[in-house]
Amino acid sequence: MTDRHGPGRRHLARAAALLPLAALAPRAARAQGRIPDGPVTIIVPYTPGTGPDILGRLIAAPLGSRFGQPVVVDNRPGASGNIGTQFVARAAPDGRTLMLQPNTFIMNPSLFRQVPYDPIDSFVPIVQLSTGDLVMVVNPDVPARNAKELADLARAKPGELDYGSPGVGTPQHLAMALFGLTANVTMNHVPYRGAAPSLQDLIGKRLVAMVLPVHTALPLAQAGQIRLLALCGDKRSDVAPDVPTLAESGFPGAQADLWFGLFGPAGLPAEFVARANADLNAWLAEPRTRDALLAQGMKPAGGPPEALGDLAKRDLARWAEVIKRGNISAD
């Protein structure tokens, strides 16, 4: 049987039949990569200008380029990060809502009587993005040139030395508390509303000591406004190689640092996690990424999702013990 409409009509009909498939091609490609349609939002449970916010804005553009979708940062601060964290815990696990967190959210369940999430079961780890070095410092009038001398001074004056922090339960506070427990000395914790006022009082010699991010402490030490005693991490810092660690100073087990990770709500598809992990590991391996992170006092981390999950579990148990021993509460 012949087609009375001729070959031109047959070709047109065939092309029309293919149009729906062509329209679906970009969406099918994204589905294969398990990237959702529409913007992806990274929730940062802290105010703009903080370390997590800066890191979130660093990864948004390169991640969006790799996803082929806009990636935006949404700050949802409040209640020591619990408000934004709860928002992500309740979000749909479709890849549209992610969360960038420092290790603070691992500490919060031990600090508050109740938090609206489980730090392990409510989230899926994607990748550890970076770490940040912490350093113990004193004001220059304090007669302590190293961590051992500070411990000796605190032992000679039990309960008389004041140290500051940006707030109860912050990594800076818990690092000093862990040092006190490890050294078996008692110092008074003075919490502040943020890093700036506590640092001002340290420089003003109203505080004896505190823990600071290395990149914050270095210029102040170079100006003679503070003195560096010991790195809180398990390795020396590339930017302060002459400063010993607490372990090297005679206090093994007192290690503390900052880390930052990307998470999604529980139930996030494994395909999405694998894709996001691969894309961010590729970005973290770039030299310009390392330079950008170092400028903010961070070092690139990376690794599989399981490494971040294991780190979160270890830190949850470790800091719960420190908080219990130190009788620390944010309520």
mmCIF file of C-alpha atoms in Angstrom:
data_model
loop_
_atom_site.group_PDB
_atom_site.id
_atom_site.type_symbol
_atom_site.label_atom_id
_atom_site.label_comp_id
_atom_site.label_asym_id
_atom_site.label_seq_id
_atom_site.Cartn_x
_atom_site.Cartn_y
_atom_site.Cartn_z
ATOM 1 C CA MET A 1 0.000 0.000 0.000
ATOM 2 C CA THR A 2 1.369 3.420 -0.939
ATOM 3 C CA ASP A 3 1.300 6.570 1.189
ATOM 4 C CA ARG A 4 -0.900 9.017 -0.693
ATOM 5 C CA HIS A 5 0.615 11.930 1.228
ATOM 6 C CA GLY A 6 4.102 11.282 -0.222
ATOM 7 C CA PRO A 7 7.567 11.082 1.413
ATOM 8 C CA GLY A 8 7.515 14.685 2.649
ATOM 9 C CA ARG A 9 4.485 14.051 4.839
ATOM 10 C CA ARG A 10 6.017 10.813 6.165
ATOM 11 C CA HIS A 11 9.237 12.606 7.198
ATOM 12 C CA LEU A 12 7.253 15.367 8.874
ATOM 13 C CA ALA A 13 5.198 12.875 10.849
ATOM 14 C CA ARG A 14 8.313 11.010 11.893
ATOM 15 C CA ALA A 15 9.973 14.250 13.072
ATOM 16 C CA ALA A 16 6.858 15.243 14.999
ATOM 17 C CA ALA A 17 6.844 11.889 16.737
ATOM 18 C CA LEU A 18 10.425 12.463 17.870
ATOM 19 C CA LEU A 19 9.773 15.941 19.315
ATOM 20 C CA PRO A 20 8.610 14.752 22.775
ATOM 21 C CA LEU A 21 11.728 12.601 23.073
ATOM 22 C CA ALA A 22 13.967 15.538 22.157
ATOM 23 C CA ALA A 23 12.255 17.739 24.710
ATOM 24 C CA LEU A 24 12.835 15.114 27.379
ATOM 25 C CA ALA A 25 16.520 14.590 26.531
ATOM 26 C CA PRO A 26 18.005 17.178 28.960
ATOM 27 C CA ARG A 27 15.740 15.949 31.743
ATOM 28 C CA ALA A 28 16.662 12.328 31.025
ATOM 29 C CA ALA A 29 20.349 13.223 31.115
ATOM 30 C CA ARG A 30 19.914 14.861 34.491
ATOM 31 C CA ALA A 31 17.917 11.888 35.742
ATOM 32 C CA GLN A 32 20.759 9.605 34.710
ATOM 33 C CA GLY A 33 23.110 11.803 36.778
ATOM 34 C CA ARG A 34 20.462 11.932 39.535
ATOM 35 C CA ILE A 35 20.509 15.747 39.689
ATOM 36 C CA PRO A 36 17.058 17.271 40.347
ATOM 37 C CA ASP A 37 15.455 19.891 38.144
ATOM 38 C CA GLY A 38 15.581 23.416 39.530
ATOM 39 C CA PRO A 39 17.830 25.189 42.045
ATOM 40 C CA VAL A 40 19.706 23.288 44.732
ATOM 41 C CA THR A 41 19.826 25.091 48.087
ATOM 42 C CA ILE A 42 22.671 24.730 50.571
ATOM 43 C CA ILE A 43 21.361 25.580 54.030
ATOM 44 C CA VAL A 44 23.944 27.226 56.278
ATOM 45 C CA PRO A 45 22.584 27.339 59.862
ATOM 46 C CA TYR A 46 24.755 30.350 60.750
ATOM 47 C CA THR A 47 24.971 34.035 59.909
ATOM 48 C CA PRO A 48 26.629 35.450 56.778
ATOM 49 C CA GLY A 49 30.383 35.949 57.049
ATOM 50 C CA THR A 50 30.998 32.938 59.281
ATOM 51 C CA GLY A 51 33.257 30.072 58.216
ATOM 52 C CA PRO A 52 30.397 27.797 57.065
ATOM 53 C CA ASP A 53 28.831 30.642 55.083
ATOM 54 C CA ILE A 54 32.112 31.508 53.351
ATOM 55 C CA LEU A 55 32.690 27.860 52.485
ATOM 56 C CA GLY A 56 29.139 27.456 51.219
ATOM 57 C CA ARG A 57 29.561 30.379 48.846
ATOM 58 C CA LEU A 58 32.897 28.993 47.671
ATOM 59 C CA ILE A 59 31.360 25.686 46.605
ATOM 60 C CA ALA A 60 28.039 27.011 45.220
ATOM 61 C CA ALA A 61 29.250 28.160 41.792
ATOM 62 C CA PRO A 62 31.541 25.202 40.940
ATOM 63 C CA LEU A 63 28.958 22.713 42.189
ATOM 64 C CA GLY A 64 26.239 24.433 40.170
ATOM 65 C CA SER A 65 28.453 24.292 37.080
ATOM 66 C CA ARG A 66 28.963 20.560 37.523
ATOM 67 C CA PHE A 67 25.289 19.933 38.302
ATOM 68 C CA GLY A 68 24.018 22.047 35.423
ATOM 69 C CA GLN A 69 21.618 23.660 37.914
ATOM 70 C CA PRO A 70 21.769 26.824 40.043
ATOM 71 C CA VAL A 71 23.149 26.223 43.547
ATOM 72 C CA VAL A 72 22.334 28.893 46.122
ATOM 73 C CA VAL A 73 23.191 29.445 49.798
ATOM 74 C CA ASP A 74 20.400 30.108 52.300
ATOM 75 C CA ASN A 75 21.415 31.283 55.795
ATOM 76 C CA ARG A 76 19.043 30.060 58.521
ATOM 77 C CA PRO A 77 20.777 30.951 61.809
ATOM 78 C CA GLY A 78 19.487 30.668 65.336
ATOM 79 C CA ALA A 79 19.580 28.457 68.437
ATOM 80 C CA SER A 80 23.253 27.547 67.967
ATOM 81 C CA GLY A 81 22.537 26.253 64.483
ATOM 82 C CA ASN A 82 19.600 24.063 65.515
ATOM 83 C CA ILE A 83 16.984 26.001 63.498
ATOM 84 C CA GLY A 84 18.627 25.502 60.120
ATOM 85 C CA THR A 85 19.638 21.963 61.003
ATOM 86 C CA GLN A 86 16.042 21.044 61.858
ATOM 87 C CA PHE A 87 14.880 22.548 58.560
ATOM 88 C CA VAL A 88 17.157 20.189 56.615
ATOM 89 C CA ALA A 89 16.233 17.202 58.772
ATOM 90 C CA ARG A 90 12.602 17.745 57.713
ATOM 91 C CA ALA A 91 13.343 18.509 54.036
ATOM 92 C CA ALA A 92 12.400 16.160 51.225
ATOM 93 C CA PRO A 93 15.336 13.863 50.335
ATOM 94 C CA ASP A 94 15.255 14.815 46.656
ATOM 95 C CA GLY A 95 18.653 16.529 46.344
ATOM 96 C CA ARG A 96 17.127 20.005 46.313
ATOM 97 C CA THR A 97 18.107 20.799 49.926
ATOM 98 C CA LEU A 98 21.597 20.211 51.332
ATOM 99 C CA MET A 99 23.336 21.367 54.521
ATOM 100 C CA LEU A 100 26.836 22.679 55.181
ATOM 101 C CA GLN A 101 27.896 22.210 58.787
ATOM 102 C CA PRO A 102 30.918 22.543 61.034
ATOM 103 C CA ASN A 103 31.350 19.869 63.685
ATOM 104 C CA THR A 104 29.338 22.060 66.087
ATOM 105 C CA PHE A 105 26.104 20.259 65.206
ATOM 106 C CA ILE A 106 27.669 16.990 66.379
ATOM 107 C CA MET A 107 28.265 18.591 69.791
ATOM 108 C CA ASN A 108 24.820 20.178 70.231
ATOM 109 C CA PRO A 109 22.904 17.014 71.222
ATOM 110 C CA SER A 110 25.153 16.670 74.268
ATOM 111 C CA LEU A 111 24.915 20.378 75.133
ATOM 112 C CA PHE A 112 21.133 20.825 74.980
ATOM 113 C CA ARG A 113 18.496 18.832 76.792
ATOM 114 C CA GLN A 114 16.744 18.331 73.469
ATOM 115 C CA VAL A 115 17.547 19.059 69.831
ATOM 116 C CA PRO A 116 15.081 18.610 66.932
ATOM 117 C CA TYR A 117 17.245 16.165 64.996
ATOM 118 C CA ASP A 118 19.567 13.195 65.350
ATOM 119 C CA PRO A 119 23.050 14.134 64.082
ATOM 120 C CA ILE A 120 23.565 10.661 62.618
ATOM 121 C CA ASP A 121 20.156 9.253 61.688
ATOM 122 C CA SER A 122 18.579 12.483 60.378
ATOM 123 C CA PHE A 123 21.230 13.093 57.707
ATOM 124 C CA VAL A 124 23.220 11.457 54.937
ATOM 125 C CA PRO A 125 26.918 12.410 54.736
ATOM 126 C CA ILE A 126 28.111 13.550 51.299
ATOM 127 C CA VAL A 127 31.709 14.743 51.718
ATOM 128 C CA GLN A 128 34.054 16.315 54.236
ATOM 129 C CA LEU A 129 34.949 19.624 52.638
ATOM 130 C CA SER A 130 37.724 21.044 54.796
ATOM 131 C CA THR A 131 39.411 21.264 58.168
ATOM 132 C CA GLY A 132 40.567 24.271 60.128
ATOM 133 C CA ASP A 133 43.442 24.453 62.605
ATOM 134 C CA LEU A 134 42.855 25.795 66.104
ATOM 135 C CA VAL A 135 45.593 27.245 68.307
ATOM 136 C CA MET A 136 45.730 27.967 72.040
ATOM 137 C CA VAL A 137 46.841 31.528 72.774
ATOM 138 C CA VAL A 138 47.404 33.852 75.743
ATOM 139 C CA ASN A 139 47.764 37.577 76.132
ATOM 140 C CA PRO A 140 51.446 38.625 76.204
ATOM 141 C CA ASP A 141 51.410 39.526 79.906
ATOM 142 C CA VAL A 142 50.750 35.923 80.923
ATOM 143 C CA PRO A 143 53.990 34.268 82.131
ATOM 144 C CA ALA A 144 53.481 31.156 79.991
ATOM 145 C CA ARG A 145 55.479 30.422 76.864
ATOM 146 C CA ASN A 146 53.979 27.012 76.161
ATOM 147 C CA ALA A 147 51.006 24.826 77.090
ATOM 148 C CA LYS A 148 52.831 23.147 79.978
ATOM 149 C CA GLU A 149 53.620 26.492 81.573
ATOM 150 C CA LEU A 150 49.970 27.535 81.231
ATOM 151 C CA ALA A 151 48.897 24.312 82.943
ATOM 152 C CA ASP A 152 51.442 24.917 85.723
ATOM 153 C CA LEU A 153 50.142 28.460 86.166
ATOM 154 C CA ALA A 154 46.533 27.239 86.349
ATOM 155 C CA ARG A 155 47.548 24.568 88.841
ATOM 156 C CA ALA A 156 49.223 27.183 91.023
ATOM 157 C CA LYS A 157 46.135 29.434 90.825
ATOM 158 C CA PRO A 158 43.156 27.056 90.705
ATOM 159 C CA GLY A 159 39.991 28.804 89.526
ATOM 160 C CA GLU A 160 41.698 32.186 89.147
ATOM 161 C CA LEU A 161 42.470 32.181 85.423
ATOM 162 C CA ASP A 162 39.752 33.247 82.966
ATOM 163 C CA TYR A 163 39.590 31.995 79.400
ATOM 164 C CA GLY A 164 37.101 33.160 76.797
ATOM 165 C CA SER A 165 35.198 31.677 73.874
ATOM 166 C CA PRO A 166 32.615 32.784 71.297
ATOM 167 C CA GLY A 167 29.963 30.929 73.286
ATOM 168 C CA VAL A 168 29.062 27.874 75.335
ATOM 169 C CA GLY A 169 29.655 24.653 73.448
ATOM 170 C CA THR A 170 31.590 26.183 70.570
ATOM 171 C CA PRO A 171 34.614 24.214 69.363
ATOM 172 C CA GLN A 172 36.847 26.898 70.915
ATOM 173 C CA HIS A 173 35.164 26.430 74.298
ATOM 174 C CA LEU A 174 35.285 22.642 74.166
ATOM 175 C CA ALA A 175 38.933 22.655 73.056
ATOM 176 C CA MET A 176 39.888 24.639 76.171
ATOM 177 C CA ALA A 177 37.661 22.470 78.363
ATOM 178 C CA LEU A 178 39.331 19.342 76.998
ATOM 179 C CA PHE A 179 42.746 20.838 77.700
ATOM 180 C CA GLY A 180 41.712 21.523 81.299
ATOM 181 C CA LEU A 181 40.462 17.962 81.736
ATOM 182 C CA THR A 182 43.572 16.474 80.160
ATOM 183 C CA ALA A 183 45.945 18.666 82.193
ATOM 184 C CA ASN A 184 43.800 18.221 85.340
ATOM 185 C CA VAL A 185 43.562 21.968 85.956
ATOM 186 C CA THR A 186 40.636 24.316 86.603
ATOM 187 C CA MET A 187 40.132 27.579 84.738
ATOM 188 C CA ASN A 188 37.044 29.794 84.507
ATOM 189 C CA HIS A 189 35.140 29.840 81.233
ATOM 190 C CA VAL A 190 33.807 33.246 80.170
ATOM 191 C CA PRO A 191 31.401 32.847 77.226
ATOM 192 C CA TYR A 192 30.762 35.737 74.831
ATOM 193 C CA ARG A 193 28.266 36.393 72.056
ATOM 194 C CA GLY A 194 30.645 35.818 69.188
ATOM 195 C CA ALA A 195 34.371 35.806 68.547
ATOM 196 C CA ALA A 196 34.977 39.562 68.245
ATOM 197 C CA PRO A 197 34.179 40.630 71.843
ATOM 198 C CA SER A 198 36.069 37.698 73.369
ATOM 199 C CA LEU A 199 39.103 38.453 71.237
ATOM 200 C CA GLN A 200 38.914 42.122 72.199
ATOM 201 C CA ASP A 201 39.018 41.184 75.880
ATOM 202 C CA LEU A 202 41.940 38.823 75.325
ATOM 203 C CA ILE A 203 43.934 41.572 73.614
ATOM 204 C CA GLY A 204 42.775 43.983 76.327
ATOM 205 C CA LYS A 205 44.234 41.588 78.925
ATOM 206 C CA ARG A 206 40.918 40.945 80.660
ATOM 207 C CA LEU A 207 41.257 37.278 79.682
ATOM 208 C CA VAL A 208 44.242 35.001 80.128
ATOM 209 C CA ALA A 209 43.726 32.556 77.281
ATOM 210 C CA MET A 210 41.481 31.252 74.556
ATOM 211 C CA VAL A 211 41.498 29.081 71.449
ATOM 212 C CA LEU A 212 41.408 30.743 68.037
ATOM 213 C CA PRO A 213 41.483 29.677 64.392
ATOM 214 C CA VAL A 214 45.099 29.831 63.237
ATOM 215 C CA HIS A 215 44.434 32.318 60.442
ATOM 216 C CA THR A 216 42.841 34.694 62.989
ATOM 217 C CA ALA A 217 45.637 34.283 65.523
ATOM 218 C CA LEU A 218 48.681 34.636 63.252
ATOM 219 C CA PRO A 219 48.486 38.350 62.383
ATOM 220 C CA LEU A 220 47.719 39.206 66.019
ATOM 221 C CA ALA A 221 50.736 37.205 67.184
ATOM 222 C CA GLN A 222 52.939 38.875 64.593
ATOM 223 C CA ALA A 223 51.753 42.249 65.907
ATOM 224 C CA GLY A 224 52.643 41.227 69.481
ATOM 225 C CA GLN A 225 49.019 41.352 70.689
ATOM 226 C CA ILE A 226 48.824 37.675 71.655
ATOM 227 C CA ARG A 227 51.210 34.728 72.095
ATOM 228 C CA LEU A 228 50.761 31.329 70.426
ATOM 229 C CA LEU A 229 51.230 28.358 72.751
ATOM 230 C CA ALA A 230 50.195 25.155 70.964
ATOM 231 C CA LEU A 231 48.225 23.794 68.028
ATOM 232 C CA CYS A 232 45.123 21.906 69.090
ATOM 233 C CA GLY A 233 45.141 19.491 66.156
ATOM 234 C CA ASP A 234 47.131 16.307 65.730
ATOM 235 C CA LYS A 235 49.556 17.879 63.236
ATOM 236 C CA ARG A 236 51.498 21.116 62.997
ATOM 237 C CA SER A 237 50.072 23.818 60.778
ATOM 238 C CA ASP A 238 51.580 24.624 57.400
ATOM 239 C CA VAL A 239 51.215 28.326 58.163
ATOM 240 C CA ALA A 240 52.671 28.076 61.691
ATOM 241 C CA PRO A 241 55.209 25.234 61.482
ATOM 242 C CA ASP A 242 57.185 26.387 64.545
ATOM 243 C CA VAL A 243 54.208 26.055 66.908
ATOM 244 C CA PRO A 244 54.101 22.601 68.559
ATOM 245 C CA THR A 245 50.935 20.561 68.986
ATOM 246 C CA LEU A 246 49.356 19.902 72.371
ATOM 247 C CA ALA A 247 50.458 16.274 72.069
ATOM 248 C CA GLU A 248 54.043 17.384 71.496
ATOM 249 C CA SER A 249 53.664 19.671 74.520
ATOM 250 C CA GLY A 250 52.849 16.754 76.800
ATOM 251 C CA PHE A 251 49.046 16.561 76.464
ATOM 252 C CA PRO A 252 48.146 13.643 74.197
ATOM 253 C CA GLY A 253 44.413 13.194 73.898
ATOM 254 C CA ALA A 254 43.694 16.934 74.011
ATOM 255 C CA GLN A 255 43.405 17.267 70.224
ATOM 256 C CA ALA A 256 40.594 19.386 68.802
ATOM 257 C CA ASP A 257 39.956 20.918 65.426
ATOM 258 C CA LEU A 258 37.275 22.321 63.156
ATOM 259 C CA TRP A 259 35.850 20.365 60.268
ATOM 260 C CA PHE A 260 33.194 21.198 57.718
ATOM 261 C CA GLY A 261 30.989 18.731 55.879
ATOM 262 C CA LEU A 262 28.155 18.633 53.366
ATOM 263 C CA PHE A 263 25.086 16.591 54.299
ATOM 264 C CA GLY A 264 21.622 15.883 52.971
ATOM 265 C CA PRO A 265 18.410 14.762 54.669
ATOM 266 C CA ALA A 266 18.011 11.071 55.484
ATOM 267 C CA GLY A 267 16.801 9.079 52.498
ATOM 268 C CA LEU A 268 18.840 11.009 49.939
ATOM 269 C CA PRO A 269 19.328 8.665 46.949
ATOM 270 C CA ALA A 270 22.698 6.933 46.810
ATOM 271 C CA GLU A 271 23.097 7.954 43.159
ATOM 272 C CA PHE A 272 22.850 11.627 44.072
ATOM 273 C CA VAL A 273 25.293 11.224 46.959
ATOM 274 C CA ALA A 274 27.818 9.493 44.700
ATOM 275 C CA ARG A 275 27.509 12.179 42.010
ATOM 276 C CA ALA A 276 27.822 15.098 44.470
ATOM 277 C CA ASN A 277 30.729 13.408 46.239
ATOM 278 C CA ALA A 278 32.614 12.865 42.974
ATOM 279 C CA ASP A 279 31.992 16.434 41.783
ATOM 280 C CA LEU A 280 33.160 17.989 45.060
ATOM 281 C CA ASN A 281 36.212 15.742 45.331
ATOM 282 C CA ALA A 282 37.217 16.882 41.851
ATOM 283 C CA TRP A 283 36.787 20.511 42.895
ATOM 284 C CA LEU A 284 38.741 20.005 46.120
ATOM 285 C CA ALA A 285 41.654 18.549 44.144
ATOM 286 C CA GLU A 286 42.117 21.722 42.100
ATOM 287 C CA PRO A 287 45.105 23.922 43.101
ATOM 288 C CA ARG A 288 43.004 27.096 43.002
ATOM 289 C CA THR A 289 40.569 25.492 45.436
ATOM 290 C CA ARG A 290 43.394 24.830 47.880
ATOM 291 C CA ASP A 291 44.540 28.448 47.552
ATOM 292 C CA ALA A 292 41.017 29.768 48.135
ATOM 293 C CA LEU A 293 40.550 27.597 51.225
ATOM 294 C CA LEU A 294 43.972 28.416 52.664
ATOM 295 C CA ALA A 295 43.112 32.112 52.362
ATOM 296 C CA GLN A 296 40.214 31.413 54.728
ATOM 297 C CA GLY A 297 42.294 29.340 57.160
ATOM 298 C CA MET A 298 40.989 26.018 55.875
ATOM 299 C CA LYS A 299 42.558 22.975 54.235
ATOM 300 C CA PRO A 300 40.775 20.815 51.637
ATOM 301 C CA ALA A 301 39.683 17.404 52.896
ATOM 302 C CA GLY A 302 37.601 15.233 50.572
ATOM 303 C CA GLY A 303 37.156 11.480 50.618
ATOM 304 C CA PRO A 304 34.168 9.122 50.356
ATOM 305 C CA PRO A 305 30.847 9.789 52.119
ATOM 306 C CA GLU A 306 31.583 6.958 54.557
ATOM 307 C CA ALA A 307 34.662 8.787 55.856
ATOM 308 C CA LEU A 308 32.547 11.788 56.864
ATOM 309 C CA GLY A 309 29.956 9.510 58.432
ATOM 310 C CA ASP A 310 32.585 7.694 60.490
ATOM 311 C CA LEU A 311 34.104 11.020 61.583
ATOM 312 C CA ALA A 312 30.700 12.273 62.730
ATOM 313 C CA LYS A 313 30.084 9.113 64.771
ATOM 314 C CA ARG A 314 33.508 9.247 66.422
ATOM 315 C CA ASP A 315 33.167 12.924 67.287
ATOM 316 C CA LEU A 316 29.651 12.445 68.641
ATOM 317 C CA ALA A 317 30.907 9.926 71.194
ATOM 318 C CA ARG A 318 34.135 11.781 71.950
ATOM 319 C CA TRP A 319 32.608 15.190 72.607
ATOM 320 C CA ALA A 320 29.686 13.718 74.528
ATOM 321 C CA GLU A 321 32.235 12.335 76.986
ATOM 322 C CA VAL A 322 34.094 15.668 77.233
ATOM 323 C CA ILE A 323 30.834 17.578 77.803
ATOM 324 C CA LYS A 324 29.744 15.098 80.460
ATOM 325 C CA ARG A 325 33.093 15.171 82.276
ATOM 326 C CA GLY A 326 33.215 18.945 82.124
ATOM 327 C CA ASN A 327 29.586 19.307 83.278
ATOM 328 C CA ILE A 328 28.943 21.638 80.343
ATOM 329 C CA SER A 329 25.446 22.669 79.269
ATOM 330 C CA ALA A 330 24.069 25.262 76.864
ATOM 331 C CA ASP A 331 20.568 25.237 78.433
#
